[in-house]
Coordinates of C-alpha atoms and ligand atoms in Angstrom, one line a residue:
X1 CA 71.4 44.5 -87.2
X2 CA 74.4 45.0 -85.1
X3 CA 73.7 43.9 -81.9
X4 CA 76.1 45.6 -79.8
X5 CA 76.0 49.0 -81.5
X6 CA 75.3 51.9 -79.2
X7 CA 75.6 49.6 -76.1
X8 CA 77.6 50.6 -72.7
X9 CA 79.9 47.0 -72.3
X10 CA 81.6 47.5 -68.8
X11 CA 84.9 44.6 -69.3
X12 CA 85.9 43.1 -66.2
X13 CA 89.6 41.1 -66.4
X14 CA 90.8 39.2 -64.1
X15 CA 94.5 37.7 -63.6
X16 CA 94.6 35.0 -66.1
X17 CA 97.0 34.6 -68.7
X18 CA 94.6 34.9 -71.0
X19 CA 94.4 38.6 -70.0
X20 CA 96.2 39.6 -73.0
X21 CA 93.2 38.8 -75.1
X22 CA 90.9 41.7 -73.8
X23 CA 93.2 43.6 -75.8
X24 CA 91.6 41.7 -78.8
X25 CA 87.9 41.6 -77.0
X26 CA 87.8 45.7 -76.5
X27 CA 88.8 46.5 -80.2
X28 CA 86.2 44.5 -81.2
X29 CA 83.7 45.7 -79.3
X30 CA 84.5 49.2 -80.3
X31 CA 84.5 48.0 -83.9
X32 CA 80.6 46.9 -83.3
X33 CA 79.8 50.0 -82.0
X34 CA 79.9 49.7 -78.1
X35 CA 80.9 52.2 -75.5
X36 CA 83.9 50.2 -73.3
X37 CA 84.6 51.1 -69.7
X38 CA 87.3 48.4 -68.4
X39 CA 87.7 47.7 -64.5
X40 CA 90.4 45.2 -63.6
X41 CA 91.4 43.2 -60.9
X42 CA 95.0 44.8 -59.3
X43 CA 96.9 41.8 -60.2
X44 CA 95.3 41.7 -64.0
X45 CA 97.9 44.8 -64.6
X46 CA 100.7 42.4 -63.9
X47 CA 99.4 40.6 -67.5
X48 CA 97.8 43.2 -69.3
X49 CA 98.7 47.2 -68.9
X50 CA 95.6 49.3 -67.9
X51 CA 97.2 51.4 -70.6
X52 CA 96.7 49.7 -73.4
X53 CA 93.0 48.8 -72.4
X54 CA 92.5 52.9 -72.0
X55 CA 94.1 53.5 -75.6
X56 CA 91.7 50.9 -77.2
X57 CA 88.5 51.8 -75.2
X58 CA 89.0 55.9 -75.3
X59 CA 88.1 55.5 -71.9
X60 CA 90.1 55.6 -68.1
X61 CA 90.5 51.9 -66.6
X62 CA 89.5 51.6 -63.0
X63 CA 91.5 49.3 -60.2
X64 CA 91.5 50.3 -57.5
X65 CA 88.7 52.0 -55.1
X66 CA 91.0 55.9 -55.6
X67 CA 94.1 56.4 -57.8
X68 CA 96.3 55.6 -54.8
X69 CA 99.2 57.2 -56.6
X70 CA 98.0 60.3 -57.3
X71 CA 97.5 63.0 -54.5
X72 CA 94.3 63.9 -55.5
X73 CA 93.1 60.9 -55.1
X74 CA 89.5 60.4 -56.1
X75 CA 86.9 57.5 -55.1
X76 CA 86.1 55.7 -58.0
X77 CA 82.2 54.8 -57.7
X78 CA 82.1 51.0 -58.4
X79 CA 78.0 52.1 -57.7
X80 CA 78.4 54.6 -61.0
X81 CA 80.9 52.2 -62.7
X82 CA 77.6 49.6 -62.8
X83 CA 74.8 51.2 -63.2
X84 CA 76.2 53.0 -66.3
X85 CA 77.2 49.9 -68.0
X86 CA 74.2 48.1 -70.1
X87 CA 76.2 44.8 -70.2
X88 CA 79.0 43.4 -67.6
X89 CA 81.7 41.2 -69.5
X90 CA 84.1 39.7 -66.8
X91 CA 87.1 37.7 -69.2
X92 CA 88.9 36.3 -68.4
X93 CA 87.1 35.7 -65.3
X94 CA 89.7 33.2 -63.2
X95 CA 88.2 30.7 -60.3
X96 CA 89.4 32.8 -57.9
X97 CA 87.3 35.7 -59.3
X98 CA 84.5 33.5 -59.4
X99 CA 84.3 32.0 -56.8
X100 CA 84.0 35.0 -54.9
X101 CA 81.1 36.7 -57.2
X102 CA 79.8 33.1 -55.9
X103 CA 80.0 34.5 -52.7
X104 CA 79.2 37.8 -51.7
X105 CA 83.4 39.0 -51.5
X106 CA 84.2 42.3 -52.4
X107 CA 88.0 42.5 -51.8
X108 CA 88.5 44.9 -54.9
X109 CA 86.5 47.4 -57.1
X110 CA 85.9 44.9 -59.8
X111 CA 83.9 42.8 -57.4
X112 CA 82.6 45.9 -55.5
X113 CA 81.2 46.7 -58.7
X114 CA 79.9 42.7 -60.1
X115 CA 77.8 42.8 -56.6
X116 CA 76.5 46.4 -57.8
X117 CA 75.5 45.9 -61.0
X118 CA 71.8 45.5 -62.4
X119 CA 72.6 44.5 -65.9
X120 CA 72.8 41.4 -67.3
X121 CA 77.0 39.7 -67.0
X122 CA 78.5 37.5 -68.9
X123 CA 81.7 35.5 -67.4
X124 CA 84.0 33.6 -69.7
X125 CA 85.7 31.1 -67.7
X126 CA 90.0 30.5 -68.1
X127 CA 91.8 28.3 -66.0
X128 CA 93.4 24.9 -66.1
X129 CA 91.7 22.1 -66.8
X130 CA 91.3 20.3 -63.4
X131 CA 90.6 23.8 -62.0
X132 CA 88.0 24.1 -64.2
X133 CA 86.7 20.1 -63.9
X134 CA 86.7 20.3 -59.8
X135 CA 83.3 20.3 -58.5
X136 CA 83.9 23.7 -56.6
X137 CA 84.5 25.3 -59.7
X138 CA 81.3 23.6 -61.1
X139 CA 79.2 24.6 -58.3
X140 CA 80.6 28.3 -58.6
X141 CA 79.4 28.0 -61.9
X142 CA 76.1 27.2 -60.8
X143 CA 75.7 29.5 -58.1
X144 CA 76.3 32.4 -60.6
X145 CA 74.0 30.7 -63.2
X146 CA 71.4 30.5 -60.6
X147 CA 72.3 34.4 -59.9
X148 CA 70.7 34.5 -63.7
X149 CA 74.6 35.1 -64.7
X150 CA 75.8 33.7 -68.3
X151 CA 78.7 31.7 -68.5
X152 CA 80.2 31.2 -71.6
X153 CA 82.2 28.1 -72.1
X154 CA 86.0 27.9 -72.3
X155 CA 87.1 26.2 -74.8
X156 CA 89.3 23.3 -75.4
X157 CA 93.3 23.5 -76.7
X158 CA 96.4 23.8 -75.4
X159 CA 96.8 25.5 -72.2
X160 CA 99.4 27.7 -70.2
X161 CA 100.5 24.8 -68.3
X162 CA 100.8 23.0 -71.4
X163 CA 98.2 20.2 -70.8
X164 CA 95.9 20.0 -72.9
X165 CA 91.6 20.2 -71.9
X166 CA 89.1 22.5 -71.8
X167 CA 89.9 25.7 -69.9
X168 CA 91.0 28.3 -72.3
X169 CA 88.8 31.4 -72.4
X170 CA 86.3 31.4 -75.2
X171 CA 88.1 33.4 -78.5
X172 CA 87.3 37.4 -78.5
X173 CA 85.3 36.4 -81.3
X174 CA 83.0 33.5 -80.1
X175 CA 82.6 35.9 -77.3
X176 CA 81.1 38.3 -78.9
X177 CA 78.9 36.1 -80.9
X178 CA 77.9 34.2 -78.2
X179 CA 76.6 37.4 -76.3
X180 CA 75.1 38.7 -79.6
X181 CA 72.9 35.6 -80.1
X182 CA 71.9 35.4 -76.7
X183 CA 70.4 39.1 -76.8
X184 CA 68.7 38.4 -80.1
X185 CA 67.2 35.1 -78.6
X186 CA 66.1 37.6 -75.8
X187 CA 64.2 40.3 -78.2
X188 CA 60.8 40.5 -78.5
X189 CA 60.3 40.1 -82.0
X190 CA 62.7 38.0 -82.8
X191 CA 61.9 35.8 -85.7
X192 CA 58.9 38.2 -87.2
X193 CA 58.9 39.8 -90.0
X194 CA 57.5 43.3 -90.0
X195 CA 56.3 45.7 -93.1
X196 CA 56.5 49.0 -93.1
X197 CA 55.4 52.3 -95.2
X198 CA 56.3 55.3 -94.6
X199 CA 57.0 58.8 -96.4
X200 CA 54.9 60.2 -99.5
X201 CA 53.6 59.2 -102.9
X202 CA 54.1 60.9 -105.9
X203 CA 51.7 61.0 -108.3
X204 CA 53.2 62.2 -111.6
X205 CA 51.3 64.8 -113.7
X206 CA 54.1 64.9 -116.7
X207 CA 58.5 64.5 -116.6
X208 CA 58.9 67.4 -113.9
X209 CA 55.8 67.8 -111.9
X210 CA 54.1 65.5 -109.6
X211 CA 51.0 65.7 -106.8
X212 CA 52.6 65.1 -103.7
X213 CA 52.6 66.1 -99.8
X214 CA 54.7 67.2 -97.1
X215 CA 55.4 63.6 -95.2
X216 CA 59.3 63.5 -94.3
X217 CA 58.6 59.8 -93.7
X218 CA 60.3 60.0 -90.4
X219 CA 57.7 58.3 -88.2
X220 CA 57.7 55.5 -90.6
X221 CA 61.4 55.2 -90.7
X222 CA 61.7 55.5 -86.8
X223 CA 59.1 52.5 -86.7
X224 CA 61.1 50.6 -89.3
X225 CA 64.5 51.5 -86.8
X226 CA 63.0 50.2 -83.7
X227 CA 61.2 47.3 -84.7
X228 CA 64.7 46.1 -85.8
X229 CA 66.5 47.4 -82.9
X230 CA 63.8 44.7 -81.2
X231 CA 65.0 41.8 -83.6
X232 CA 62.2 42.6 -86.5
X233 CA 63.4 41.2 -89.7
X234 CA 61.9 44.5 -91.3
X235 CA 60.7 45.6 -94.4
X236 CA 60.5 49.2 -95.3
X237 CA 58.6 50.2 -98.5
X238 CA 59.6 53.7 -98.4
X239 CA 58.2 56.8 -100.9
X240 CA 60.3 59.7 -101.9
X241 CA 62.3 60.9 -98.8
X242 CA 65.2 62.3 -97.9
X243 CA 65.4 61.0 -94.6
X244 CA 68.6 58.5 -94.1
X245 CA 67.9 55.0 -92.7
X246 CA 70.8 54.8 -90.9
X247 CA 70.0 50.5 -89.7
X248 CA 71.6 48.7 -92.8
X249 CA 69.6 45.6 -92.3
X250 CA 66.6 46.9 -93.0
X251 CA 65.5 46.2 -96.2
X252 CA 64.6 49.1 -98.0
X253 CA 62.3 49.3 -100.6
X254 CA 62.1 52.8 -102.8
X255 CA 59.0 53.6 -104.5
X256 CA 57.7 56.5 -105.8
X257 CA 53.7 56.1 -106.3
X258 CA 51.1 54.6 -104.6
X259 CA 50.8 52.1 -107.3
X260 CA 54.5 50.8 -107.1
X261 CA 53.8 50.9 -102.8
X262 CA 50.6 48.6 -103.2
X263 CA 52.6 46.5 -105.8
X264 CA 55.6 46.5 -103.2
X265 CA 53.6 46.0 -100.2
X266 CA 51.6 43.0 -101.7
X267 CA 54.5 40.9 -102.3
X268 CA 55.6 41.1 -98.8
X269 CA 52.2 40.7 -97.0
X270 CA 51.5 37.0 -96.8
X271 CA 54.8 35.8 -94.9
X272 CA 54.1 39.0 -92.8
X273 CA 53.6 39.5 -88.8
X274 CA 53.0 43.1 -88.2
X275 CA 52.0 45.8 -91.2
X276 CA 52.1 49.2 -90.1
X277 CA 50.8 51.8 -92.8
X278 CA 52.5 55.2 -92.1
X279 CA 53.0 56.3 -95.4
X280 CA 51.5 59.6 -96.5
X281 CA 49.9 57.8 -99.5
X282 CA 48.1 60.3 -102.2
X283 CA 44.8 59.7 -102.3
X284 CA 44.3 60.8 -106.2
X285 CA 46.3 60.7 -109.4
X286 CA 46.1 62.1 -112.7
X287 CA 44.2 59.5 -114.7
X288 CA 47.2 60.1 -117.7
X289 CA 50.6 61.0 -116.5
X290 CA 52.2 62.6 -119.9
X291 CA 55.4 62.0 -121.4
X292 CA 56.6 65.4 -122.0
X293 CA 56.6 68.2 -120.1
X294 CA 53.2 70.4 -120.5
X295 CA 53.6 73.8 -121.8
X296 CA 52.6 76.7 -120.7
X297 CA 49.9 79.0 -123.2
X298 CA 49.6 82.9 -122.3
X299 CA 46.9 83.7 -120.6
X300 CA 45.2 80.1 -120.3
X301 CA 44.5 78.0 -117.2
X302 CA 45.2 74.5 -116.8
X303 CA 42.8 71.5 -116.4
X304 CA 43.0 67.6 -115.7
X305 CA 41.3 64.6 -114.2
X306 CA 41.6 63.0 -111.4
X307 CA 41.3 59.4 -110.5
X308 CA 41.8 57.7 -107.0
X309 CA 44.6 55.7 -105.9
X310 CA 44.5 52.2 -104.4
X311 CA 43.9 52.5 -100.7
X312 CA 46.7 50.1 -99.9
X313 CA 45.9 49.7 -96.2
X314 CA 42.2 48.8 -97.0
X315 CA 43.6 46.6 -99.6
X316 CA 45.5 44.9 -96.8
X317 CA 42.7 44.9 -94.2
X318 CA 41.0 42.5 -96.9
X319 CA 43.2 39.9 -97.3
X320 CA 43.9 40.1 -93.6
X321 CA 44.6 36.4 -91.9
X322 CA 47.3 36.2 -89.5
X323 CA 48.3 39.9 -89.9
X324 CA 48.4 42.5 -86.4
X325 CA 47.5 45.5 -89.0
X326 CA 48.1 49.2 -87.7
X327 CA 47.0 52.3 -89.5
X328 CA 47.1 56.1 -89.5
X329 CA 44.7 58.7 -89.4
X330 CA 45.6 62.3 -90.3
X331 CA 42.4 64.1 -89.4
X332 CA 41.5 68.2 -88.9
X333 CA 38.1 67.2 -87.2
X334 CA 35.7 64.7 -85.6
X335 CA 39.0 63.2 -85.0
X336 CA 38.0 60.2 -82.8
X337 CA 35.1 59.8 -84.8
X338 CA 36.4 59.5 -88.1
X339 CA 39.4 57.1 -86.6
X340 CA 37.4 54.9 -85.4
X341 CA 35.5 54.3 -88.5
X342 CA 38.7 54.2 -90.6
X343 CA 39.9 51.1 -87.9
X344 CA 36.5 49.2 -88.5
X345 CA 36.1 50.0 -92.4
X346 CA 40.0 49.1 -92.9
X347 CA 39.9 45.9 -90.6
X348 CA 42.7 47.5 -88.6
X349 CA 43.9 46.1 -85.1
X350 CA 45.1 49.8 -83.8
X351 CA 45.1 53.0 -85.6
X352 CA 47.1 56.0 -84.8
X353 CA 45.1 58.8 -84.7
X354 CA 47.3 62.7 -85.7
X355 CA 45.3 65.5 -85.7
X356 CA 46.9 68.5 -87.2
X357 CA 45.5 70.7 -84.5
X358 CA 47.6 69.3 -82.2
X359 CA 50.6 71.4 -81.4
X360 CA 54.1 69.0 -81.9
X361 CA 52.5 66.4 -84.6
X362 CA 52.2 66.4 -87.9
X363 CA 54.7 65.5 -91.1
X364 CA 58.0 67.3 -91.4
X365 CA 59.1 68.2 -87.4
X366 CA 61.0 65.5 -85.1
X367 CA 58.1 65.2 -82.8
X368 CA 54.2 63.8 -82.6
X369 CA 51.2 63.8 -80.5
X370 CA 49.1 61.0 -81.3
X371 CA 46.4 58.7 -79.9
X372 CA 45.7 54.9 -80.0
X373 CA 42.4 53.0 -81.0
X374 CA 42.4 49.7 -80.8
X375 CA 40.0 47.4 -82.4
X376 CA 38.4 46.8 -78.8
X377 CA 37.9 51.2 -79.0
X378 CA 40.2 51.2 -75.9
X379 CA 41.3 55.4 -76.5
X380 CA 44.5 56.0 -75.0
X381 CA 45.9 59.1 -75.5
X382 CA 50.0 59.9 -75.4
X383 CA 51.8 63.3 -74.5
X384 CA 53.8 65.1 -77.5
X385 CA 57.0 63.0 -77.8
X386 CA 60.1 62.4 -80.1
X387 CA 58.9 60.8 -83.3
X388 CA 61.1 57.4 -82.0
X389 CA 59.6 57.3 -78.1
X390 CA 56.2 57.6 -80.5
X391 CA 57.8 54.4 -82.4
X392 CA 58.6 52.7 -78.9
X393 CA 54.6 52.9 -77.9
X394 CA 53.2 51.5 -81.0
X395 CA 55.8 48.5 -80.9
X396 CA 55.4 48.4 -77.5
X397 CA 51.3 48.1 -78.1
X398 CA 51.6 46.0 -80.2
X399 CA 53.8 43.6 -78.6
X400 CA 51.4 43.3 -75.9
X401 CA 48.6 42.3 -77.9
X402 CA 50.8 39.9 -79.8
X403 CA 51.7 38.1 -77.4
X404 CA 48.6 38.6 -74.9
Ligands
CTP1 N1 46.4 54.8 -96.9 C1 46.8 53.8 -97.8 N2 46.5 54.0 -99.1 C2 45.9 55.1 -99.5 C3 45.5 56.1 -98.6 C4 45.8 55.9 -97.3 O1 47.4 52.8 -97.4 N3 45.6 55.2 -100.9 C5 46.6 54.5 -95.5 C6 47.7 55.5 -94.8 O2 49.0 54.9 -94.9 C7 47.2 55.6 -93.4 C8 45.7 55.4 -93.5 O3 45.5 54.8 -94.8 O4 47.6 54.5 -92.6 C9 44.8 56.6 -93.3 O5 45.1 57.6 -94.2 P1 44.3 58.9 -94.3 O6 44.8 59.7 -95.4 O7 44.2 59.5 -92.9 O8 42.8 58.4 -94.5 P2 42.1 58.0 -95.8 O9 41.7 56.6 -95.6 O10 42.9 58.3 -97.0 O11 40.8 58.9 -95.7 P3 40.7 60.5 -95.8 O12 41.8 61.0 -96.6 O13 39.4 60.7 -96.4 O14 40.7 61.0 -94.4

C-alpha cells in the first residue's frame, strides 16, 4: 500500500541549513504519489530557491501574504493554503519557527497558515545541539505535542557548526517512513486480514463456451481497494474480469469457476478477519465440462445436465468462528424478505441487499443502490452512490461492529 499516494502534503521550510534537503523531501514525496504545495518562511529563500521547490512540486511556492513584487499583487490565502492540504510537513522546522507555533505568533504566511490548519503536522526538528537540549526548546516541543502535533526526532551526526550531537533534521527518507508508519498505526484495520470475492464464475460447457453472467466485479474490487486504503492486508479471489486493480498490494487471486473460488477462498479463511462475498458466483454447472468443442448437427437442438455449484458463502457461514461474514443478495422480489432469510440460513453478520429494480444498481455500471441487514435485522437503506462511496459504507459498517 503506498501510504502517501493521492495525499495533499503542504511542506513548510523554515531557515535552517538543512533547507537544502526539502529539495530531496518533495521529490520523494512526488515519487510516492503526493500532491506538494510548499510555503516557506522569507528567510528559507536565502538557503533554498522557491524555484527549485516549484520545479519539483509542479506547483507555485508561497512566502509571503501577496507577491510583493509583482503589481498585481494577489493575497495568498494562508486559510485555503491549509485547509487544502491533508498533511502539514514543516522541515526543517528551526527553534525559532517553533517556538512561535508554540505560541500563537503569526509574523509570516507559513505560521499564518500552521495556526490555520486542521490536518494532522509533522515538525522535524534542525538546530544545534544545545539549542535543541535547552529546556525552552524541550518545552516548545511539548507544547506542540500537547497541540496533538508530531515531532519527529533529529538525528545525531555532525552538524553545521561542526560539533557533533543530536540536532540534524531527520533524513528525507526516515521522514517519510516515519510519517507513513504513523498513518498506518492510525488506520482502522490495520493488522486484519480481509477476503474478498468479487466478479463472475464461469462454468465451462466445452473449450469455447462457458455459463456465465454479467458481474464486472467492480463492487468487489472497490471493497478490496478500500479495505486496503484502510490498512487491510487484503485478499482478493477474483473471477474472470476485466476490471484493473490498480492497489498493487492486494493480493490477487484469479479464478475462473466457482470450484477454484471455494478452493481459493478456503485456504484463506481461517487466519481471516472480515469475508465479504461479492462475487457473482454461478449457481449451476454442467455436470461434464467436455474436452472438445461440441458440434453443431443441422436441424438438431442441444441438451445437458445441470448440477449445482458449491454455495461458497454458506460454506463459509459453517465453519464461521471468529469471522465478521458479509454477503450479497441480488433479488427481483420479496427483496427484504428473501435477504433476510439468506443472512440467517448463511450465518451472515450483514448482507447487502441489490435489487435489480432499483434504478443505479446492478452489475456492469459504476454505481449501486443497496440496503443493509444486519444480523440484529436493523434495515438501513442508502441513496444510489458510486460503487466505492458503496465500498466506504460497508467497511465503514463493519468497522463499527468490529470494534463495538
Ligand atoms: N454465493 C456464493 N456461492 C454460490 C452462490 C452464491 O458464495 N454458489 C454468494 C454470493 O457471493 C452472494 C450470496 O451468496 O454473497 C448471495 O447470492 P445470490 O445469488 O443472491 O443468492 P443465492 O444464495 O445464490 O440464492 P438465489 O440465487 O436462489 O437467490
Amino acid at each position: 500500500m503506498r501510504v502517501l499516494s493521492g495525499k495533499k502534503i503542504l511542506l513548510g521550510v523554515t531557515a535552517g541549513i538543512a533547507a537544502y534537503k526539502a529539495a530531496f523531501l518533495v521529490r520523494l514525496l512526488v515519487k510516492q504519489g503526493a500532491e506538494v504545495k510548499v510555503v516557506m518562511t522569507p528567510k528559507a529563500k536565502e538557503f533554498v530557491t522557491p524555484l527549485t521547490l516549484s520545479t519539483l512540486s509542479k506547483n507555485e511556492v508561497h512566502s509571503s501574504f501577496t507577491n510583493e513584487d509583482n503589481d498585481n499583487a494577489q493575497w495568498n490565502n494562508h486559510v485555503e493554503l491549509a485547509l487544502w492540504a491533508d498533511l502539514f510537513i514543516i522541515a526543517p522546522a528551526t527553534a525559532n519557527t517553533l517556538s512561535k507555533m508554540a505560541h500563537g505568533t503569526s509574523d509570516n504566511l507559513l505560521l499564518a497558515t500552521y495556526l490555520s490548519a486542521k490536518c494532522p503536522v509533522y515538525f522535524a526538528p534542525a538546530m544545534d545541539l544545545d539549542m535543541y537540549k535547552h529546556p525552552s526548546t524541550k518545552q516548545t516541543f511539548d507544547i506542540l505535542k500537547g497541540f496533538g502535533n508530531h515531532i519527529i526526532p533529529a538525528a545525531s551526526g555532525e552538524l553545521a557548526s561542526g560539533l557533533v550531537g543530536q540536532g540534524r533534521m531527520a533524513a528525507p527518507e526516515t521522514i517519510i517512513s516515519f510519517i507513513c508508519s504513523e498513518i498506518l498505526k492510525s488506520l482502522p484495520l490495520q493488522g486484519k486480514k480481509v477476503l474478498v470475492t468479487a466478479g463472475p464464475t464461469h462454468e465451462l460447457i466445452d473449450p469455447v463456451r462457458f455459463i456465465g453472467n454479467h458481474s464486472s466485479g467492480k463492487m468487489g474490487i472497490a471493497i478490496a481497494e478500500h479495505a486496503s486504503s484502510l490498512g487491510a492486508d487484503v485478499t482478493l479471489v477474483l473471477g474472470p474480469s476485466s476490471v484493473p486493480v490498480s492497489d498493487k498490494s492486494i493480493d490477487v487471486i484469479d479464478v475462473t469457476t466457482a470450484q477454484q473460488m471455494y478452493d481459493a477462498v478456503h485456504q484463506f479463511y481461517q487466519t481471516t478477519t472480515i469475508a465479504i462475498c461479492s462475487a457473482a458466483v454461478a449457481d449451476f454447472k454442467p455436470v461434464t465440462a467436455l474436452d472438445q468443442k461440441i458440434k453443431k448437427k443441422t436441424g438438431e437442438g442441444l441438451s445437458f445436465d445441470l448440477e449445482p455449484t458449491k454455495d461458497i458463502l454458506a460454506s463459509l457461514g459453517l465453519q464461521k468462528k471468529h469471522q465478521f461474514l458479509v454477503g450479497f443478495a441480488l433479488e427481483t422480489e420479496n427483496e427484504l424478505e428473501n435477504s433476510k432469510k439468506k443472512l440467517e440460513k448463511k450465518n451472515l453478520d450483514l448482507i447487502v441487499l441489490n435489487s435489480l429494480r432499483d434504478k443505479g444498481a446492478g452489475f456492469k455500471g459504476d454505481t449501486n443502490k443497496v440496503t443493509f441487514i444486519d444480523k440484529d435485522n436493523k434495515v438501513t437503506p442508502f441513496d444510489v452512490k458510486s460503487k466505492k462511496d458503496v465500498a466506504r459504507d460497508i467497511l465503514e459498517h463493519i468497522i463499527s461492529k468490529i470494534d463495538a
